[in-house]
Amino acid sequence: MSNPGSPGESQGSGSPSTLKPYLRRKKSSLGETKIAVLGMAGVGKSALCVRFLTKRFIGEYDQASENKYKCTTILDAESVTFELLDTRSNNEDFGARDDVVRWADGFLMVYSVTSRKTFDVIPDTKRKLEEMKKAAHVPVVLVGNKADLAHARQVNQEEGARLAADMGCCFMEVSASEDVTRVVDAFHTLCKEIIDYKRRSRTFLDRVFGLKKS
Ligand SMILES: Nc1nc2c(ncn2[C@@H]2O[C@H](COP(=O)(O)OP(=O)(O)OP(=O)(O)O)[C@@H](O)[C@H]2O)c(=O)[nH]1
């Protein structure tokens, strides 16, 4: 994944010295990706984070804790560092607190396929995220977890796919307990969404910045 510009390279008609601070910010901010994992209590947020970070599944977690991790992964043959916030949620809220939404660049929105309640809250929460971010588009990947519990399923895959299409985001059913590959794919998909979104936003700023200098 190539960077659109490197320090010193002019992005418009500005002189290299005036552009450098801007480009340095652009390059660093493109590289800093922050992901928050949101979902109602018990959907498997911690299990998904730990599975992604350690490739292991651990059955039980400290429900009271909210953990932030810094990790590096390989995306399209490039090393990408990002921060991962495993949010804490109680029965009612979805973990989408102001500070979390301001901090994050993108969101893994998790429900459990064994709990319709955790699925039904997704659309309103996505709208809340967009309002709080004051953005028409917020990078999101919709994840239906616990797909291994076929006997307890309450939400089918087609419903998840339809909701994701309505929300304009990617969708994956995964199982933190059985399948590390799809869990990694879900995080990588969101990472790419965020980087592409930031790049598009930066391109817009480049145009504005270039116009200012002309
Ligand atoms: N069968 C199965 N169980 C899972 C899966 N993912 C999580 N669990 C179990 O579901 C329960 C809740 O998982 P957590 O990761 O603690 O869920 P959470 O969303 O972090 O919960 P809070 O911390 O309360 O917000 C635990 O008993 C996990 O072992 C899965 O893919 N399959």
PDB file of C-alpha atoms and ligand atoms in Angstrom:
ATOM      1  CA  MET A   1       0.000   0.000   0.000  1.00  0.00           C
ATOM      2  CA  SER A   2       1.843   3.109  -1.158  1.00  0.00           C
ATOM      3  CA  ASN A   3       1.575   6.476   0.600  1.00  0.00           C
ATOM      4  CA  PRO A   4       0.114   9.251  -1.584  1.00  0.00           C
ATOM      5  CA  GLY A   5       2.918  11.635  -0.770  1.00  0.00           C
ATOM      6  CA  SER A   6       6.194  11.748   1.141  1.00  0.00           C
ATOM      7  CA  PRO A   7       7.746  14.697   3.065  1.00  0.00           C
ATOM      8  CA  GLY A   8       9.263  17.305   0.734  1.00  0.00           C
ATOM      9  CA  GLU A   9       7.285  16.179  -2.282  1.00  0.00           C
ATOM     10  CA  SER A  10       5.093  19.049  -3.369  1.00  0.00           C
ATOM     11  CA  GLN A  11       1.387  18.239  -3.382  1.00  0.00           C
ATOM     12  CA  GLY A  12       0.313  21.363  -5.142  1.00  0.00           C
ATOM     13  CA  SER A  13       1.957  24.632  -6.068  1.00  0.00           C
ATOM     14  CA  GLY A  14       3.236  25.259  -2.492  1.00  0.00           C
ATOM     15  CA  SER A  15       6.960  25.398  -1.803  1.00  0.00           C
ATOM     16  CA  PRO A  16       8.358  22.181  -0.162  1.00  0.00           C
ATOM     17  CA  SER A  17       9.280  23.990   3.097  1.00  0.00           C
ATOM     18  CA  THR A  18       5.707  25.195   3.732  1.00  0.00           C
ATOM     19  CA  LEU A  19       4.236  21.840   2.803  1.00  0.00           C
ATOM     20  CA  LYS A  20       6.528  19.685   4.963  1.00  0.00           C
ATOM     21  CA  PRO A  21       4.629  20.063   8.314  1.00  0.00           C
ATOM     22  CA  TYR A  22       1.382  19.371   6.529  1.00  0.00           C
ATOM     23  CA  LEU A  23       2.771  16.313   4.755  1.00  0.00           C
ATOM     24  CA  ARG A  24       4.389  15.015   7.949  1.00  0.00           C
ATOM     25  CA  ARG A  25       0.994  15.262   9.693  1.00  0.00           C
ATOM     26  CA  LYS A  26      -0.684  13.643   6.713  1.00  0.00           C
ATOM     27  CA  LYS A  27       1.788  10.745   6.578  1.00  0.00           C
ATOM     28  CA  SER A  28       1.628  10.137  10.358  1.00  0.00           C
ATOM     29  CA  SER A  29      -2.142  10.490  10.569  1.00  0.00           C
ATOM     30  CA  LEU A  30      -2.593   8.068   7.636  1.00  0.00           C
ATOM     31  CA  GLY A  31      -0.500   5.547   9.590  1.00  0.00           C
ATOM     32  CA  GLU A  32      -2.377   5.970  12.900  1.00  0.00           C
ATOM     33  CA  THR A  33      -5.521   3.861  12.841  1.00  0.00           C
ATOM     34  CA  LYS A  34      -7.814   3.542  15.856  1.00  0.00           C
ATOM     35  CA  ILE A  35     -10.445   0.828  16.023  1.00  0.00           C
ATOM     36  CA  ALA A  36     -13.172   0.504  18.680  1.00  0.00           C
ATOM     37  CA  VAL A  37     -15.026  -2.792  19.104  1.00  0.00           C
ATOM     38  CA  LEU A  38     -18.644  -2.038  20.020  1.00  0.00           C
ATOM     39  CA  GLY A  39     -21.521  -4.304  20.968  1.00  0.00           C
ATOM     40  CA  MET A  40     -23.870  -5.196  23.795  1.00  0.00           C
ATOM     41  CA  ALA A  41     -22.645  -7.154  26.804  1.00  0.00           C
ATOM     42  CA  GLY A  42     -21.750 -10.763  26.079  1.00  0.00           C
ATOM     43  CA  VAL A  43     -21.560 -10.631  22.246  1.00  0.00           C
ATOM     44  CA  GLY A  44     -17.862 -11.568  22.346  1.00  0.00           C
ATOM     45  CA  LYS A  45     -15.983  -8.251  21.957  1.00  0.00           C
ATOM     46  CA  SER A  46     -13.138  -9.353  24.266  1.00  0.00           C
ATOM     47  CA  ALA A  47     -13.011 -12.823  22.748  1.00  0.00           C
ATOM     48  CA  LEU A  48     -12.698 -11.298  19.260  1.00  0.00           C
ATOM     49  CA  CYS A  49      -9.933  -8.881  20.325  1.00  0.00           C
ATOM     50  CA  VAL A  50      -7.928 -11.561  22.118  1.00  0.00           C
ATOM     51  CA  ARG A  51      -8.423 -13.999  19.245  1.00  0.00           C
ATOM     52  CA  PHE A  52      -7.128 -11.397  16.782  1.00  0.00           C
ATOM     53  CA  LEU A  53      -4.183 -10.366  18.946  1.00  0.00           C
ATOM     54  CA  THR A  54      -3.067 -13.771  20.224  1.00  0.00           C
ATOM     55  CA  LYS A  55      -4.761 -16.166  17.804  1.00  0.00           C
ATOM     56  CA  ARG A  56      -6.133 -17.869  20.962  1.00  0.00           C
ATOM     57  CA  PHE A  57      -9.651 -18.190  22.340  1.00  0.00           C
ATOM     58  CA  ILE A  58     -10.068 -17.689  26.071  1.00  0.00           C
ATOM     59  CA  GLY A  59     -13.458 -18.533  27.542  1.00  0.00           C
ATOM     60  CA  GLU A  60     -13.930 -15.954  30.231  1.00  0.00           C
ATOM     61  CA  TYR A  61     -12.828 -12.323  30.594  1.00  0.00           C
ATOM     62  CA  ASP A  62     -13.008  -9.652  33.262  1.00  0.00           C
ATOM     63  CA  GLN A  63     -16.340  -8.079  32.316  1.00  0.00           C
ATOM     64  CA  ALA A  64     -15.562  -4.822  34.095  1.00  0.00           C
ATOM     65  CA  SER A  65     -12.391  -4.056  32.184  1.00  0.00           C
ATOM     66  CA  GLU A  66     -12.004  -1.929  29.064  1.00  0.00           C
ATOM     67  CA  ASN A  67      -8.701  -2.678  27.334  1.00  0.00           C
ATOM     68  CA  LYS A  68      -6.717  -0.730  24.745  1.00  0.00           C
ATOM     69  CA  TYR A  69      -4.073  -2.549  22.704  1.00  0.00           C
ATOM     70  CA  LYS A  70      -1.432  -1.300  20.261  1.00  0.00           C
ATOM     71  CA  CYS A  71      -0.717  -3.821  17.542  1.00  0.00           C
ATOM     72  CA  THR A  72       1.060  -4.142  14.218  1.00  0.00           C
ATOM     73  CA  THR A  73      -0.193  -6.290  11.385  1.00  0.00           C
ATOM     74  CA  ILE A  74       0.634  -6.853   7.699  1.00  0.00           C
ATOM     75  CA  LEU A  75      -1.880  -5.387   5.254  1.00  0.00           C
ATOM     76  CA  ASP A  76      -1.244  -5.691   1.501  1.00  0.00           C
ATOM     77  CA  ALA A  77       2.415  -6.481   2.224  1.00  0.00           C
ATOM     78  CA  GLU A  78       2.811  -3.325   4.343  1.00  0.00           C
ATOM     79  CA  SER A  79       3.189  -3.140   8.115  1.00  0.00           C
ATOM     80  CA  VAL A  80       0.307  -1.171   9.688  1.00  0.00           C
ATOM     81  CA  THR A  81       0.204  -0.185  13.350  1.00  0.00           C
ATOM     82  CA  PHE A  82      -3.163   0.441  14.940  1.00  0.00           C
ATOM     83  CA  GLU A  83      -4.791   0.800  18.318  1.00  0.00           C
ATOM     84  CA  LEU A  84      -7.631  -1.471  19.322  1.00  0.00           C
ATOM     85  CA  LEU A  85     -10.156  -0.576  22.044  1.00  0.00           C
ATOM     86  CA  ASP A  86     -12.145  -3.457  23.533  1.00  0.00           C
ATOM     87  CA  THR A  87     -15.014  -1.432  25.009  1.00  0.00           C
ATOM     88  CA  ARG A  88     -16.941  -2.288  28.123  1.00  0.00           C
ATOM     89  CA  SER A  89     -20.716  -2.270  27.817  1.00  0.00           C
ATOM     90  CA  ASN A  90     -23.455  -2.937  30.340  1.00  0.00           C
ATOM     91  CA  ASN A  91     -26.775  -4.485  29.439  1.00  0.00           C
ATOM     92  CA  GLU A  92     -28.361  -1.322  28.122  1.00  0.00           C
ATOM     93  CA  ASP A  93     -25.710   0.660  26.304  1.00  0.00           C
ATOM     94  CA  PHE A  94     -23.587  -0.350  23.353  1.00  0.00           C
ATOM     95  CA  GLY A  95     -20.304   1.085  24.556  1.00  0.00           C
ATOM     96  CA  ALA A  96     -20.618   3.999  22.098  1.00  0.00           C
ATOM     97  CA  ARG A  97     -19.707   6.659  24.658  1.00  0.00           C
ATOM     98  CA  ASP A  98     -18.699  10.157  23.516  1.00  0.00           C
ATOM     99  CA  ASP A  99     -15.012   9.673  24.383  1.00  0.00           C
ATOM    100  CA  VAL A 100     -14.878   6.332  22.545  1.00  0.00           C
ATOM    101  CA  VAL A 101     -16.579   7.697  19.405  1.00  0.00           C
ATOM    102  CA  ARG A 102     -14.330  10.783  19.329  1.00  0.00           C
ATOM    103  CA  TRP A 103     -11.216   8.611  19.741  1.00  0.00           C
ATOM    104  CA  ALA A 104     -11.940   5.943  17.143  1.00  0.00           C
ATOM    105  CA  ASP A 105     -11.462   6.202  13.358  1.00  0.00           C
ATOM    106  CA  GLY A 106     -13.676   3.164  12.728  1.00  0.00           C
ATOM    107  CA  PHE A 107     -15.849   0.614  14.477  1.00  0.00           C
ATOM    108  CA  LEU A 108     -16.287  -3.135  14.564  1.00  0.00           C
ATOM    109  CA  MET A 109     -20.016  -3.377  15.360  1.00  0.00           C
ATOM    110  CA  VAL A 110     -20.592  -6.793  16.931  1.00  0.00           C
ATOM    111  CA  TYR A 111     -23.768  -8.707  17.625  1.00  0.00           C
ATOM    112  CA  SER A 112     -24.263 -12.337  18.602  1.00  0.00           C
ATOM    113  CA  VAL A 113     -26.181 -14.530  16.149  1.00  0.00           C
ATOM    114  CA  THR A 114     -27.708 -16.137  19.262  1.00  0.00           C
ATOM    115  CA  SER A 115     -29.284 -12.887  20.480  1.00  0.00           C
ATOM    116  CA  ARG A 116     -31.782 -10.884  18.404  1.00  0.00           C
ATOM    117  CA  LYS A 117     -31.666  -8.051  20.939  1.00  0.00           C
ATOM    118  CA  THR A 118     -27.964  -7.484  20.203  1.00  0.00           C
ATOM    119  CA  PHE A 119     -28.771  -7.352  16.466  1.00  0.00           C
ATOM    120  CA  ASP A 120     -31.796  -5.072  16.662  1.00  0.00           C
ATOM    121  CA  VAL A 121     -29.810  -2.235  18.303  1.00  0.00           C
ATOM    122  CA  ILE A 122     -27.294  -2.002  15.435  1.00  0.00           C
ATOM    123  CA  PRO A 123     -29.103   0.408  13.026  1.00  0.00           C
ATOM    124  CA  ASP A 124     -29.856   3.052  15.670  1.00  0.00           C
ATOM    125  CA  THR A 125     -26.342   2.783  17.034  1.00  0.00           C
ATOM    126  CA  LYS A 126     -24.843   3.304  13.559  1.00  0.00           C
ATOM    127  CA  ARG A 127     -26.998   6.437  13.133  1.00  0.00           C
ATOM    128  CA  LYS A 128     -25.825   7.637  16.569  1.00  0.00           C
ATOM    129  CA  LEU A 129     -22.182   7.110  15.565  1.00  0.00           C
ATOM    130  CA  GLU A 130     -22.672   9.206  12.400  1.00  0.00           C
ATOM    131  CA  GLU A 131     -24.401  11.966  14.384  1.00  0.00           C
ATOM    132  CA  MET A 132     -21.670  11.963  17.057  1.00  0.00           C
ATOM    133  CA  LYS A 133     -18.931  11.943  14.411  1.00  0.00           C
ATOM    134  CA  LYS A 134     -20.822  14.601  12.433  1.00  0.00           C
ATOM    135  CA  ALA A 135     -19.974  12.552   9.335  1.00  0.00           C
ATOM    136  CA  ALA A 136     -22.151  11.110   6.577  1.00  0.00           C
ATOM    137  CA  HIS A 137     -19.854   8.077   6.463  1.00  0.00           C
ATOM    138  CA  VAL A 138     -18.126   6.321   9.360  1.00  0.00           C
ATOM    139  CA  PRO A 139     -15.929   3.276   8.589  1.00  0.00           C
ATOM    140  CA  VAL A 140     -17.756   0.270  10.065  1.00  0.00           C
ATOM    141  CA  VAL A 141     -17.670  -3.507   9.656  1.00  0.00           C
ATOM    142  CA  LEU A 142     -20.713  -5.427  10.900  1.00  0.00           C
ATOM    143  CA  VAL A 143     -19.805  -8.724  12.619  1.00  0.00           C
ATOM    144  CA  GLY A 144     -22.182 -11.504  13.640  1.00  0.00           C
ATOM    145  CA  ASN A 145     -20.265 -13.528  16.250  1.00  0.00           C
ATOM    146  CA  LYS A 146     -20.833 -17.000  17.764  1.00  0.00           C
ATOM    147  CA  ALA A 147     -21.685 -18.533  14.396  1.00  0.00           C
ATOM    148  CA  ASP A 148     -20.608 -21.890  15.863  1.00  0.00           C
ATOM    149  CA  LEU A 149     -23.727 -21.973  18.057  1.00  0.00           C
ATOM    150  CA  ALA A 150     -26.053 -23.122  15.271  1.00  0.00           C
ATOM    151  CA  HIS A 151     -28.534 -24.673  17.740  1.00  0.00           C
ATOM    152  CA  ALA A 152     -28.994 -21.344  19.532  1.00  0.00           C
ATOM    153  CA  ARG A 153     -29.137 -19.134  16.423  1.00  0.00           C
ATOM    154  CA  GLN A 154     -31.750 -16.331  16.507  1.00  0.00           C
ATOM    155  CA  VAL A 155     -30.433 -14.173  13.603  1.00  0.00           C
ATOM    156  CA  ASN A 156     -29.753 -15.728  10.194  1.00  0.00           C
ATOM    157  CA  GLN A 157     -26.904 -14.751   7.898  1.00  0.00           C
ATOM    158  CA  GLU A 158     -29.217 -13.201   5.273  1.00  0.00           C
ATOM    159  CA  GLU A 159     -30.537 -10.738   7.849  1.00  0.00           C
ATOM    160  CA  GLY A 160     -27.001  -9.687   8.696  1.00  0.00           C
ATOM    161  CA  ALA A 161     -26.082  -9.304   5.037  1.00  0.00           C
ATOM    162  CA  ARG A 162     -29.247  -7.268   4.355  1.00  0.00           C
ATOM    163  CA  LEU A 163     -28.600  -4.944   7.288  1.00  0.00           C
ATOM    164  CA  ALA A 164     -24.990  -4.413   6.179  1.00  0.00           C
ATOM    165  CA  ALA A 165     -26.201  -3.574   2.647  1.00  0.00           C
ATOM    166  CA  ASP A 166     -28.686  -1.068   4.098  1.00  0.00           C
ATOM    167  CA  MET A 167     -25.907   0.487   6.205  1.00  0.00           C
ATOM    168  CA  GLY A 168     -23.413   0.480   3.298  1.00  0.00           C
ATOM    169  CA  CYS A 169     -20.779  -1.517   5.171  1.00  0.00           C
ATOM    170  CA  CYS A 170     -18.991  -4.881   4.993  1.00  0.00           C
ATOM    171  CA  PHE A 171     -20.441  -7.849   6.869  1.00  0.00           C
ATOM    172  CA  MET A 172     -18.982 -11.089   8.212  1.00  0.00           C
ATOM    173  CA  GLU A 173     -20.279 -13.900  10.376  1.00  0.00           C
ATOM    174  CA  VAL A 174     -17.452 -15.239  12.549  1.00  0.00           C
ATOM    175  CA  SER A 175     -16.775 -17.448  15.527  1.00  0.00           C
ATOM    176  CA  ALA A 176     -14.177 -16.186  17.975  1.00  0.00           C
ATOM    177  CA  SER A 177     -14.116 -19.654  19.491  1.00  0.00           C
ATOM    178  CA  GLU A 178     -13.689 -21.713  16.294  1.00  0.00           C
ATOM    179  CA  ASP A 179     -12.178 -19.639  13.488  1.00  0.00           C
ATOM    180  CA  VAL A 180      -9.206 -17.277  13.720  1.00  0.00           C
ATOM    181  CA  THR A 181      -8.955 -16.614   9.950  1.00  0.00           C
ATOM    182  CA  ARG A 182     -12.308 -14.876   9.596  1.00  0.00           C
ATOM    183  CA  VAL A 183     -11.745 -12.931  12.792  1.00  0.00           C
ATOM    184  CA  VAL A 184      -8.443 -11.611  11.383  1.00  0.00           C
ATOM    185  CA  ASP A 185     -10.195 -10.848   8.065  1.00  0.00           C
ATOM    186  CA  ALA A 186     -12.834  -8.766   9.849  1.00  0.00           C
ATOM    187  CA  PHE A 187     -10.216  -6.590  11.587  1.00  0.00           C
ATOM    188  CA  HIS A 188      -8.132  -6.276   8.420  1.00  0.00           C
ATOM    189  CA  THR A 189     -11.200  -5.297   6.371  1.00  0.00           C
ATOM    190  CA  LEU A 190     -11.996  -2.498   8.818  1.00  0.00           C
ATOM    191  CA  CYS A 191      -8.380  -1.336   8.864  1.00  0.00           C
ATOM    192  CA  LYS A 192      -8.400  -1.008   5.070  1.00  0.00           C
ATOM    193  CA  GLU A 193     -11.752   0.812   5.154  1.00  0.00           C
ATOM    194  CA  ILE A 194     -10.313   3.346   7.602  1.00  0.00           C
ATOM    195  CA  ILE A 195      -7.081   3.895   5.673  1.00  0.00           C
ATOM    196  CA  ASP A 196      -8.976   4.301   2.372  1.00  0.00           C
ATOM    197  CA  TYR A 197     -11.431   6.709   4.024  1.00  0.00           C
ATOM    198  CA  LYS A 198      -8.604   8.783   5.512  1.00  0.00           C
ATOM    199  CA  ARG A 199      -6.787   8.771   2.187  1.00  0.00           C
ATOM    200  CA  ARG A 200      -9.905  10.044   0.391  1.00  0.00           C
ATOM    201  CA  SER A 201     -10.292  12.744   3.040  1.00  0.00           C
ATOM    202  CA  ARG A 202      -6.614  13.683   2.698  1.00  0.00           C
ATOM    203  CA  THR A 203      -6.981  13.880  -1.079  1.00  0.00           C
ATOM    204  CA  PHE A 204      -9.742  16.388  -0.534  1.00  0.00           C
ATOM    205  CA  LEU A 205      -7.473  18.403   1.815  1.00  0.00           C
ATOM    206  CA  ASP A 206      -4.658  18.176  -0.732  1.00  0.00           C
ATOM    207  CA  ARG A 207      -6.932  19.743  -3.285  1.00  0.00           C
ATOM    208  CA  VAL A 208      -8.014  22.477  -0.876  1.00  0.00           C
ATOM    209  CA  PHE A 209      -4.456  23.032   0.343  1.00  0.00           C
ATOM    210  CA  GLY A 210      -3.122  23.046  -3.206  1.00  0.00           C
ATOM    211  CA  LEU A 211      -5.787  25.602  -4.202  1.00  0.00           C
ATOM    212  CA  LYS A 212      -4.869  27.819  -1.214  1.00  0.00           C
ATOM    213  CA  LYS A 213      -1.233  27.860  -2.341  1.00  0.00           C
ATOM    214  CA  SER A 214      -1.988  28.660  -5.952  1.00  0.00           C
TER     215      SER A 214
HETATM  216  N1  LIG B   1     -19.512 -20.470  21.518  1.00  0.00           N
HETATM  217  C1  LIG B   1     -18.944 -19.273  21.498  1.00  0.00           C
HETATM  218  N2  LIG B   1     -18.823 -18.524  22.633  1.00  0.00           N
HETATM  219  C2  LIG B   1     -18.248 -17.297  22.529  1.00  0.00           C
HETATM  220  C3  LIG B   1     -17.777 -16.770  21.306  1.00  0.00           C
HETATM  221  N3  LIG B   1     -17.269 -15.513  21.537  1.00  0.00           N
HETATM  222  C4  LIG B   1     -17.431 -15.282  22.869  1.00  0.00           C
HETATM  223  N4  LIG B   1     -18.010 -16.363  23.465  1.00  0.00           N
HETATM  224  C5  LIG B   1     -18.382 -16.492  24.871  1.00  0.00           C
HETATM  225  O1  LIG B   1     -19.340 -15.488  25.152  1.00  0.00           O
HETATM  226  C6  LIG B   1     -19.133 -14.970  26.488  1.00  0.00           C
HETATM  227  C7  LIG B   1     -18.922 -13.457  26.416  1.00  0.00           C
HETATM  228  O2  LIG B   1     -17.703 -13.220  25.701  1.00  0.00           O
HETATM  229  P1  LIG B   1     -16.925 -11.830  25.953  1.00  0.00           P
HETATM  230  O3  LIG B   1     -15.811 -11.755  24.983  1.00  0.00           O
HETATM  231  O4  LIG B   1     -16.624 -11.649  27.400  1.00  0.00           O
HETATM  232  O5  LIG B   1     -18.093 -10.794  25.547  1.00  0.00           O
HETATM  233  P2  LIG B   1     -18.015  -9.196  25.667  1.00  0.00           P
HETATM  234  O6  LIG B   1     -18.840  -8.639  24.540  1.00  0.00           O
HETATM  235  O7  LIG B   1     -16.621  -8.742  25.792  1.00  0.00           O
HETATM  236  O8  LIG B   1     -18.798  -8.978  27.031  1.00  0.00           O
HETATM  237  P3  LIG B   1     -18.692  -7.665  28.010  1.00  0.00           P
HETATM  238  O9  LIG B   1     -17.250  -7.612  28.450  1.00  0.00           O
HETATM  239  O10 LIG B   1     -19.647  -7.988  29.120  1.00  0.00           O
HETATM  240  O11 LIG B   1     -19.089  -6.478  27.203  1.00  0.00           O
HETATM  241  C8  LIG B   1     -17.929 -15.722  27.059  1.00  0.00           C
HETATM  242  O12 LIG B   1     -18.405 -16.815  27.840  1.00  0.00           O
HETATM  243  C9  LIG B   1     -17.216 -16.250  25.817  1.00  0.00           C
HETATM  244  O13 LIG B   1     -16.512 -17.460  26.068  1.00  0.00           O
HETATM  245  C10 LIG B   1     -17.924 -17.590  20.126  1.00  0.00           C
HETATM  246  O14 LIG B   1     -17.557 -17.229  18.995  1.00  0.00           O
HETATM  247  N5  LIG B   1     -18.516 -18.807  20.279  1.00  0.00           N
END
